Coordinates of C-alpha atoms in Angstrom, one line a residue:
M1 CA -9.7 5.4 -17.6
K2 CA -10.0 1.7 -18.2
T3 CA -10.3 -0.4 -15.1
D4 CA -8.8 -3.6 -16.5
N5 CA -5.4 -3.1 -14.7
T6 CA -3.7 -4.9 -11.8
P7 CA -4.0 -2.5 -8.8
W8 CA -1.7 -4.6 -6.6
F9 CA 1.2 -3.8 -8.9
W10 CA 0.9 0.0 -8.7
I11 CA -1.2 1.1 -5.7
P12 CA 1.4 0.3 -3.0
L13 CA 4.3 2.2 -4.6
L14 CA 2.2 5.0 -5.9
N15 CA 1.0 5.8 -2.4
F16 CA 4.4 5.2 -1.0
A17 CA 5.6 7.9 -3.3
S18 CA 3.0 10.3 -1.8
G19 CA 3.8 9.4 1.8
L20 CA 7.6 9.4 1.8
P21 CA 8.1 13.0 0.7
Y22 CA 5.5 14.1 3.2
A23 CA 7.2 12.2 5.9
V24 CA 10.6 13.6 5.1
I25 CA 9.4 17.2 4.7
I26 CA 7.1 17.3 7.7
S27 CA 8.4 14.8 10.2
V28 CA 12.0 13.7 9.4
S29 CA 13.0 17.4 9.0
V30 CA 11.9 17.9 12.7
I31 CA 14.4 15.2 13.9
M32 CA 17.1 16.5 11.5
Y33 CA 16.8 20.1 12.6
K34 CA 16.7 19.0 16.3
N35 CA 20.0 17.1 15.9
L36 CA 21.5 20.0 14.0
G37 CA 20.9 22.3 16.9
I38 CA 17.6 24.1 16.0
S39 CA 15.3 25.1 18.9
N40 CA 11.9 23.6 19.5
E41 CA 10.2 26.9 18.9
D42 CA 11.8 27.4 15.5
I43 CA 11.2 23.8 14.6
G44 CA 7.5 24.1 15.4
V45 CA 7.0 27.3 13.4
Y46 CA 9.1 26.7 10.3
T47 CA 8.4 23.0 9.7
S48 CA 4.7 23.7 10.2
L49 CA 4.9 26.4 7.5
L50 CA 5.9 23.6 5.2
Y51 CA 2.3 22.4 5.4
L52 CA 1.2 25.5 3.4
P53 CA 1.5 23.9 0.0
W54 CA -0.9 21.1 1.1
V55 CA -3.2 23.8 2.5
I56 CA -3.4 25.9 -0.7
K57 CA -3.2 23.0 -3.2
P58 CA -6.9 23.4 -4.0
L59 CA -6.0 26.7 -5.8
W60 CA -4.2 24.8 -8.5
S61 CA -6.0 21.4 -8.3
P62 CA -8.5 22.5 -11.0
F63 CA -5.6 23.2 -13.3
I64 CA -4.4 19.6 -12.8
E65 CA -7.9 18.3 -13.1
L66 CA -8.5 20.0 -16.5
N67 CA -5.0 19.8 -18.1
G68 CA -3.1 16.8 -19.2
T69 CA -3.2 13.3 -17.6
K70 CA -2.8 12.5 -13.9
R71 CA 0.0 10.1 -14.8
K72 CA 2.1 12.7 -16.5
W73 CA 1.6 15.0 -13.5
F74 CA 2.6 12.6 -10.7
L75 CA 5.6 11.3 -12.6
S76 CA 6.9 14.8 -13.3
M77 CA 6.4 15.8 -9.6
Q78 CA 8.1 12.7 -8.3
L79 CA 11.1 13.4 -10.4
L80 CA 11.3 17.0 -9.1
I81 CA 11.0 15.8 -5.5
S82 CA 13.9 13.4 -6.1
I83 CA 16.1 16.3 -7.3
A84 CA 15.0 18.5 -4.3
F85 CA 16.1 15.9 -1.8
L86 CA 19.5 15.4 -3.4
L87 CA 20.0 19.2 -3.3
V88 CA 19.1 19.3 0.4
G89 CA 21.7 16.6 1.1
F90 CA 24.4 18.7 -0.7
T91 CA 23.2 21.9 1.1
I92 CA 23.3 20.7 4.7
P93 CA 27.1 21.1 5.1
T94 CA 26.9 24.8 4.2
S95 CA 26.9 27.6 6.7
G96 CA 23.4 28.9 5.9
F97 CA 21.9 25.4 5.7
F98 CA 18.7 26.2 7.7
I99 CA 17.3 28.8 5.4
M100 CA 18.6 27.1 2.2
T101 CA 17.2 23.6 3.2
L102 CA 13.9 25.2 4.2
A103 CA 13.6 26.8 0.7
I104 CA 14.4 23.6 -1.0
F105 CA 11.9 21.7 1.2
W106 CA 9.4 24.4 0.2
V107 CA 9.8 23.5 -3.5
A108 CA 9.6 19.8 -2.7
A109 CA 6.5 20.4 -0.7
F110 CA 4.7 22.1 -3.6
A111 CA 5.8 19.2 -5.9
S112 CA 4.6 16.7 -3.3
A113 CA 1.2 18.4 -2.9
S114 CA 0.8 18.4 -6.7
N115 CA 1.8 14.7 -6.8
D116 CA -0.9 14.0 -4.2
I117 CA -3.6 15.7 -6.3
A118 CA -2.6 13.7 -9.4
S119 CA -2.2 10.4 -7.5
D120 CA -5.6 10.8 -5.7
G121 CA -7.3 11.6 -9.0
F122 CA -5.6 8.7 -10.7
Y123 CA -6.9 6.4 -7.9
L124 CA -10.4 7.7 -8.2
L125 CA -10.4 7.3 -12.0
A126 CA -8.6 3.9 -12.2
L127 CA -10.7 2.0 -9.8
R128 CA -14.4 1.2 -9.6
K129 CA -16.4 2.2 -6.5
E130 CA -16.2 -1.2 -4.8
Q131 CA -12.4 -1.4 -5.6
Q132 CA -11.9 2.0 -4.0
S133 CA -13.5 0.7 -0.8
F134 CA -11.4 -2.5 -0.8
F135 CA -8.1 -0.9 -1.6
L136 CA -8.5 2.1 0.7
G137 CA -7.0 0.1 3.6
I138 CA -4.1 -1.0 1.4
R139 CA -3.7 2.6 0.0
S140 CA -3.8 4.1 3.5
T141 CA -1.4 1.5 4.9
F142 CA 1.3 2.0 2.2
Y143 CA 1.0 5.8 2.6
R144 CA 1.5 5.4 6.3
L145 CA 4.2 2.8 5.8
A146 CA 6.0 5.5 3.8
M147 CA 5.6 7.8 6.8
L148 CA 7.0 5.2 9.1
S149 CA 9.8 4.4 6.7
G150 CA 10.7 8.1 7.0
N151 CA 10.3 8.3 10.8
G152 CA 11.7 4.8 11.3
L153 CA 14.1 3.4 8.7
I154 CA 15.5 6.7 7.4
V155 CA 15.9 8.1 10.9
L156 CA 17.6 4.8 11.9
F157 CA 20.0 5.1 9.0
A158 CA 20.8 8.7 10.0
G159 CA 21.4 7.6 13.6
Y160 CA 23.7 4.8 12.4
L161 CA 25.7 7.4 10.4
E162 CA 25.8 9.7 13.4
H163 CA 27.5 7.0 15.4
K164 CA 29.7 5.9 12.6
Y165 CA 31.1 9.4 11.7
G166 CA 30.5 11.3 15.0
D167 CA 29.3 14.1 12.9
N168 CA 25.5 14.9 12.7
T169 CA 26.0 17.2 9.7
K170 CA 27.7 14.6 7.6
A171 CA 25.3 11.9 8.7
W172 CA 22.2 13.9 7.7
S173 CA 23.8 15.1 4.4
Y174 CA 24.4 11.5 3.3
T175 CA 20.9 10.5 4.6
M176 CA 19.1 13.1 2.4
I177 CA 21.2 12.1 -0.6
A178 CA 20.1 8.5 0.0
V179 CA 16.5 9.6 0.2
G180 CA 16.8 11.4 -3.1
L181 CA 18.2 8.3 -4.8
L182 CA 15.3 6.2 -3.3
M183 CA 12.7 8.6 -4.6
T184 CA 14.4 8.3 -8.1
F185 CA 14.0 4.5 -8.0
I186 CA 10.3 4.8 -6.9
T187 CA 9.7 7.3 -9.8
L188 CA 11.1 4.9 -12.3
Y189 CA 9.0 2.0 -10.8
N190 CA 5.8 4.1 -11.1
F191 CA 6.8 5.0 -14.7
V192 CA 6.9 1.3 -15.6
F193 CA 4.0 -0.2 -13.6
T194 CA 1.2 2.5 -13.5
P195 CA -1.5 1.9 -16.2
K196 CA -0.9 4.0 -19.3
T197 CA -4.5 4.0 -20.5
E198 CA -5.7 7.2 -18.9
I199 CA -7.6 9.5 -21.4
N200 CA -6.3 13.0 -21.7
V201 CA -8.8 14.9 -19.8
V202 CA -8.4 18.1 -21.8
E203 CA -9.8 16.4 -24.9
N204 CA -12.1 13.7 -23.5
N205 CA -13.3 14.6 -20.0
K206 CA -17.0 15.1 -20.1
D207 CA -16.7 17.7 -17.5
H208 CA -13.9 19.7 -19.2
H209 CA -16.4 22.5 -19.9
L210 CA -16.5 23.3 -16.1
S211 CA -14.8 26.6 -15.4
F212 CA -12.1 27.1 -12.8
G213 CA -14.6 28.9 -10.5
T214 CA -17.4 26.4 -10.9
V215 CA -15.2 23.6 -9.5
F216 CA -14.9 25.6 -6.3
V217 CA -18.6 26.7 -6.2
T218 CA -19.9 23.1 -6.5
F219 CA -17.7 22.0 -3.6
F220 CA -19.2 24.6 -1.2
K221 CA -22.7 23.7 -2.3
K222 CA -22.5 20.2 -0.9
K223 CA -24.8 19.1 2.0
Q224 CA -23.6 19.9 5.5
I225 CA -20.6 21.7 4.1
G226 CA -20.1 24.0 7.1
L227 CA -20.2 21.1 9.5
V228 CA -18.0 19.0 7.2
L229 CA -15.3 21.7 7.0
A230 CA -15.4 22.3 10.7
F231 CA -14.9 18.6 11.4
I232 CA -12.1 18.3 8.9
L233 CA -10.3 21.3 10.5
V234 CA -10.5 20.0 14.1
F235 CA -10.3 16.2 13.6
R236 CA -6.5 16.3 13.8
L237 CA -6.2 19.2 16.2
G238 CA -4.5 17.1 18.9
E239 CA -2.5 15.0 16.4
S240 CA -1.1 18.1 14.7
Q241 CA 0.6 19.2 17.9
L242 CA 1.6 15.7 19.0
L243 CA 3.4 15.0 15.8
K244 CA 5.6 18.1 16.0
M245 CA 6.7 17.6 19.6
L246 CA 6.8 13.8 19.8
S247 CA 10.3 13.4 18.3
P248 CA 11.8 16.2 20.4
F249 CA 10.1 14.6 23.5
L250 CA 11.8 11.2 22.7
L251 CA 15.2 12.8 22.0
D252 CA 15.3 15.5 24.8
K253 CA 17.2 14.8 28.0
K254 CA 15.5 13.7 31.2
E255 CA 16.1 17.0 32.9
L256 CA 14.2 18.7 30.1
G257 CA 11.3 16.3 30.5
G258 CA 12.1 14.0 27.6
M259 CA 12.9 10.3 27.3
A260 CA 16.6 10.7 26.4
L261 CA 16.6 8.2 23.5
D262 CA 19.2 8.4 20.8
T263 CA 18.3 8.8 17.1
E264 CA 18.8 5.1 16.4
A265 CA 16.3 4.1 19.1
V266 CA 13.7 6.4 17.7
G267 CA 14.2 4.9 14.2
I268 CA 14.1 1.4 15.5
I269 CA 10.8 1.9 17.4
Y270 CA 9.0 3.5 14.5
G271 CA 10.7 1.5 11.7
T272 CA 10.0 -2.0 13.1
L273 CA 7.3 -2.2 15.8
G274 CA 5.5 0.9 14.5
I275 CA 5.4 -0.4 10.9
L276 CA 4.0 -3.8 12.0
A277 CA 1.3 -2.2 14.2
L278 CA 0.3 0.3 11.6
T279 CA 0.0 -2.3 8.8
I280 CA -2.3 -4.5 10.9
G281 CA -4.4 -1.5 11.9
G282 CA -4.7 -0.1 8.4
I283 CA -5.7 -3.4 6.9
L284 CA -8.3 -4.1 9.6
G285 CA -9.7 -0.6 9.2
G286 CA -10.2 -1.0 5.4
I287 CA -11.9 -4.4 5.9
A288 CA -14.2 -3.1 8.6
I289 CA -15.4 -0.2 6.5
S290 CA -15.9 -2.3 3.3
K291 CA -18.0 -4.8 5.3
H292 CA -20.0 -2.6 7.7
G293 CA -19.7 1.0 6.4
L294 CA -18.4 4.1 8.1
T295 CA -21.5 4.9 10.2
K296 CA -20.9 1.9 12.5
W297 CA -17.1 2.3 12.7
I298 CA -16.4 6.1 12.8
F299 CA -16.7 6.4 16.6
P300 CA -14.5 3.4 17.5
M301 CA -12.0 4.5 14.9
F302 CA -11.9 8.0 16.4
L303 CA -11.3 6.6 19.9
A304 CA -8.6 4.1 18.6
M305 CA -6.8 7.0 16.9
H306 CA -6.7 9.4 19.9
L307 CA -6.9 7.4 23.2
P308 CA -3.2 6.2 22.9
I309 CA -2.3 9.8 23.8
L310 CA -2.9 8.7 27.3
G311 CA 0.3 6.6 26.9
F312 CA 2.4 9.6 26.2
I313 CA 0.9 11.4 29.2
G314 CA 2.1 8.4 31.3
L315 CA 5.6 8.4 29.7
A316 CA 6.0 12.2 30.3
H317 CA 4.9 11.9 33.9
F318 CA 6.8 8.8 35.0
Q319 CA 9.8 8.8 32.6
P320 CA 10.3 5.1 33.1
E321 CA 13.9 3.9 33.1
E322 CA 13.4 0.2 32.0
L323 CA 15.7 -0.3 29.1
F324 CA 16.9 -3.2 27.1
H325 CA 19.8 -3.4 24.7
L326 CA 19.4 -4.2 21.1
H327 CA 22.4 -5.3 19.0
I328 CA 22.0 -6.0 15.3
N329 CA 25.0 -6.9 13.2
L330 CA 24.5 -7.1 9.5
Y331 CA 27.2 -7.3 6.9
F332 CA 27.6 -3.5 6.3
F333 CA 25.3 -2.3 9.0
E334 CA 25.6 -2.6 12.8
I335 CA 23.1 -1.2 15.4
N336 CA 23.7 -0.8 19.1
S337 CA 21.0 1.0 21.0
N338 CA 19.1 1.0 24.3
L339 CA 15.3 0.9 23.9
N340 CA 12.7 1.8 26.5
L341 CA 10.1 -1.0 26.9
Y342 CA 7.2 1.3 27.8
T343 CA 7.9 3.6 25.0
C344 CA 7.8 0.7 22.6
L345 CA 4.4 -0.4 24.0
V346 CA 2.9 3.1 23.7
V347 CA 4.2 3.5 20.1
I348 CA 2.7 0.1 19.2
L349 CA -0.7 1.1 20.5
E350 CA -0.5 4.6 18.9
Q351 CA 0.5 3.3 15.5
F352 CA -2.2 0.5 15.5
G353 CA -4.8 3.0 16.5
Y354 CA -3.6 5.5 13.9
G355 CA -3.7 2.9 11.1
F356 CA -7.2 1.7 12.1
G357 CA -8.7 5.2 12.7
F358 CA -7.2 7.3 9.9
T359 CA -8.5 4.8 7.3
G360 CA -12.0 5.9 8.3
F361 CA -11.1 9.6 8.1
M362 CA -9.7 9.2 4.6
M363 CA -12.7 7.3 3.5
Y364 CA -14.9 10.1 4.7
L365 CA -12.9 12.6 2.6
I366 CA -13.5 10.4 -0.5
H367 CA -17.2 10.5 0.3
V368 CA -17.1 14.3 0.6
A369 CA -15.4 14.5 -2.8
E370 CA -18.0 12.4 -4.6
G371 CA -19.7 14.1 -7.7
E372 CA -18.3 16.2 -10.5
S373 CA -14.6 17.2 -10.4
K374 CA -13.9 14.7 -7.7
T375 CA -10.1 15.1 -8.0
A376 CA -10.3 18.9 -7.3
H377 CA -12.9 18.4 -4.6
Y378 CA -10.7 15.7 -2.9
A379 CA -7.9 18.2 -3.0
L380 CA -10.0 20.8 -1.4
A381 CA -11.0 18.5 1.4
T382 CA -7.4 17.4 2.0
G383 CA -6.3 21.1 1.8
F384 CA -8.6 22.0 4.7
M385 CA -7.2 18.9 6.5
A386 CA -3.6 20.3 6.0
M387 CA -4.7 23.7 7.3
G388 CA -5.9 21.9 10.5
M389 CA -2.5 20.4 10.8
M390 CA -0.4 23.6 10.0
L391 CA -1.9 26.2 12.3
P392 CA -1.8 24.3 15.6
G393 CA 1.5 22.8 14.6
M394 CA 3.1 26.3 14.3
L395 CA 2.2 27.0 18.0
S396 CA 3.1 23.5 19.3
G397 CA 6.7 24.4 20.2
Y398 CA 5.7 27.5 22.2
I399 CA 2.8 25.6 23.9
Q400 CA 5.2 22.8 24.8
Q401 CA 7.8 25.1 26.2
Y402 CA 5.2 26.9 28.3
L403 CA 3.4 23.8 29.6
G404 CA 6.3 21.3 29.8
Y405 CA 5.9 17.9 28.3
Q406 CA 3.6 16.5 31.0
N407 CA 0.9 19.2 30.7
F408 CA 1.5 19.4 26.9
F409 CA 0.3 15.9 26.3
I410 CA -2.7 16.5 28.6
W411 CA -3.6 19.5 26.4
V412 CA -3.2 17.4 23.3
L413 CA -5.7 14.9 24.6
I414 CA -8.2 17.7 25.4
A415 CA -7.7 19.1 21.9
T416 CA -9.3 15.9 20.4
I417 CA -12.7 16.6 22.1
P418 CA -14.1 19.1 19.5
G419 CA -13.6 16.6 16.7
L420 CA -15.3 13.9 18.8
I421 CA -18.3 16.1 19.4
L422 CA -18.7 17.2 15.7
S423 CA -18.5 13.6 14.5
R424 CA -21.8 12.8 16.2
F425 CA -23.6 15.2 13.9
L426 CA -22.3 14.1 10.6
I427 CA -24.1 12.0 8.0
F428 CA -22.0 9.0 6.9
P429 CA -22.7 6.7 4.0
K430 CA -23.8 3.3 5.2
D431 CA -22.1 1.2 2.5
F432 CA -19.3 2.4 0.3
G433 CA -19.7 -0.5 -2.0
K434 CA -23.0 0.9 -3.2
K435 CA -24.1 4.2 -4.6
S436 CA -24.2 6.4 -1.5
E437 CA -26.0 9.6 -0.9
E438 CA -24.0 12.6 -2.0
V439 CA -22.8 14.9 0.8

């Protein structure tokens, strides 16, 4: 891959195209199913199962590594994702929508996981080492911006349609069709602006002689691999449960322990304040690592990412009533919603900490993948990360129902401790701008 390209033109939207499908499939689907009458237990189990393609994507990552170009792969997968979201939109009004939409989401999840493999490989091939370090914060920020666009702007749009039509089914049907059209536009943009100079790895990759099995074996021979995998699995143990039950907590009525916000309020909080806080956190995280290395910053980043859980413990315990009314009247779009001041403050802290801390975690995964077959090895590392998200998330609905929201958030905070302990035993590269020691 030639490196004489303009990364600012393609890195933002390419990573947005990875984050948006993930957000819709894993997070927005939770709010959609909640508003369409699905129980917390079913939401926890079935939406967590949608993580599975990201868990097992290492099984086909060597195929993508050794066949065709990364660019052809991610463009094809993004087109398939666009079609899948359009089908979800047309399926929601049907009587068996739950099973049918889950099946379509499953196809979209496989396409999205494949898109991630190809996009990650494209990033590692297209940029020099020092560029990877510099753009990691930008890459992580736009990925997370896509997540917040899903949890924020798309949810806000759905809430607006709910109020306009008084029909949740119609609102979410139109919303998913709009998401499909948006993904189509992003796919066309990436087709135009991503560099077209990638060499076909089948014919020219110096490592093409590596067998399918060798790609896996070399990964599990890396230094500290047992400790590394344990850390990857438990690093997001608390977050995996928090993400599944956070939207139900904000939407549930006060008598059920929730905050009784409407869909528009949740969308506004994450789509405006959350996006701003996340952007600042992600950029600062990338700058910190590029200047001082991960060894210095991993512990502060870990704390920044997980300590805001204390805010949700406070919200669940006190259920503050302080509200302020927000009215926005655009030409074709009017918003009337009551927002909770303390909820906004907690989300700002949570999103800033997430943007700052998760940058360090993703940089560590890149470090783990260094060496031969880095695309497949990065997919393996992120596959284990997805497993660490899927299994606890499947149980989160049952745990929340058993403990109640107050004790559930306390448990989520406790679940972050194993990752904190393991992080103290890992070897981190001191400077990602230089050739670092291989894991």
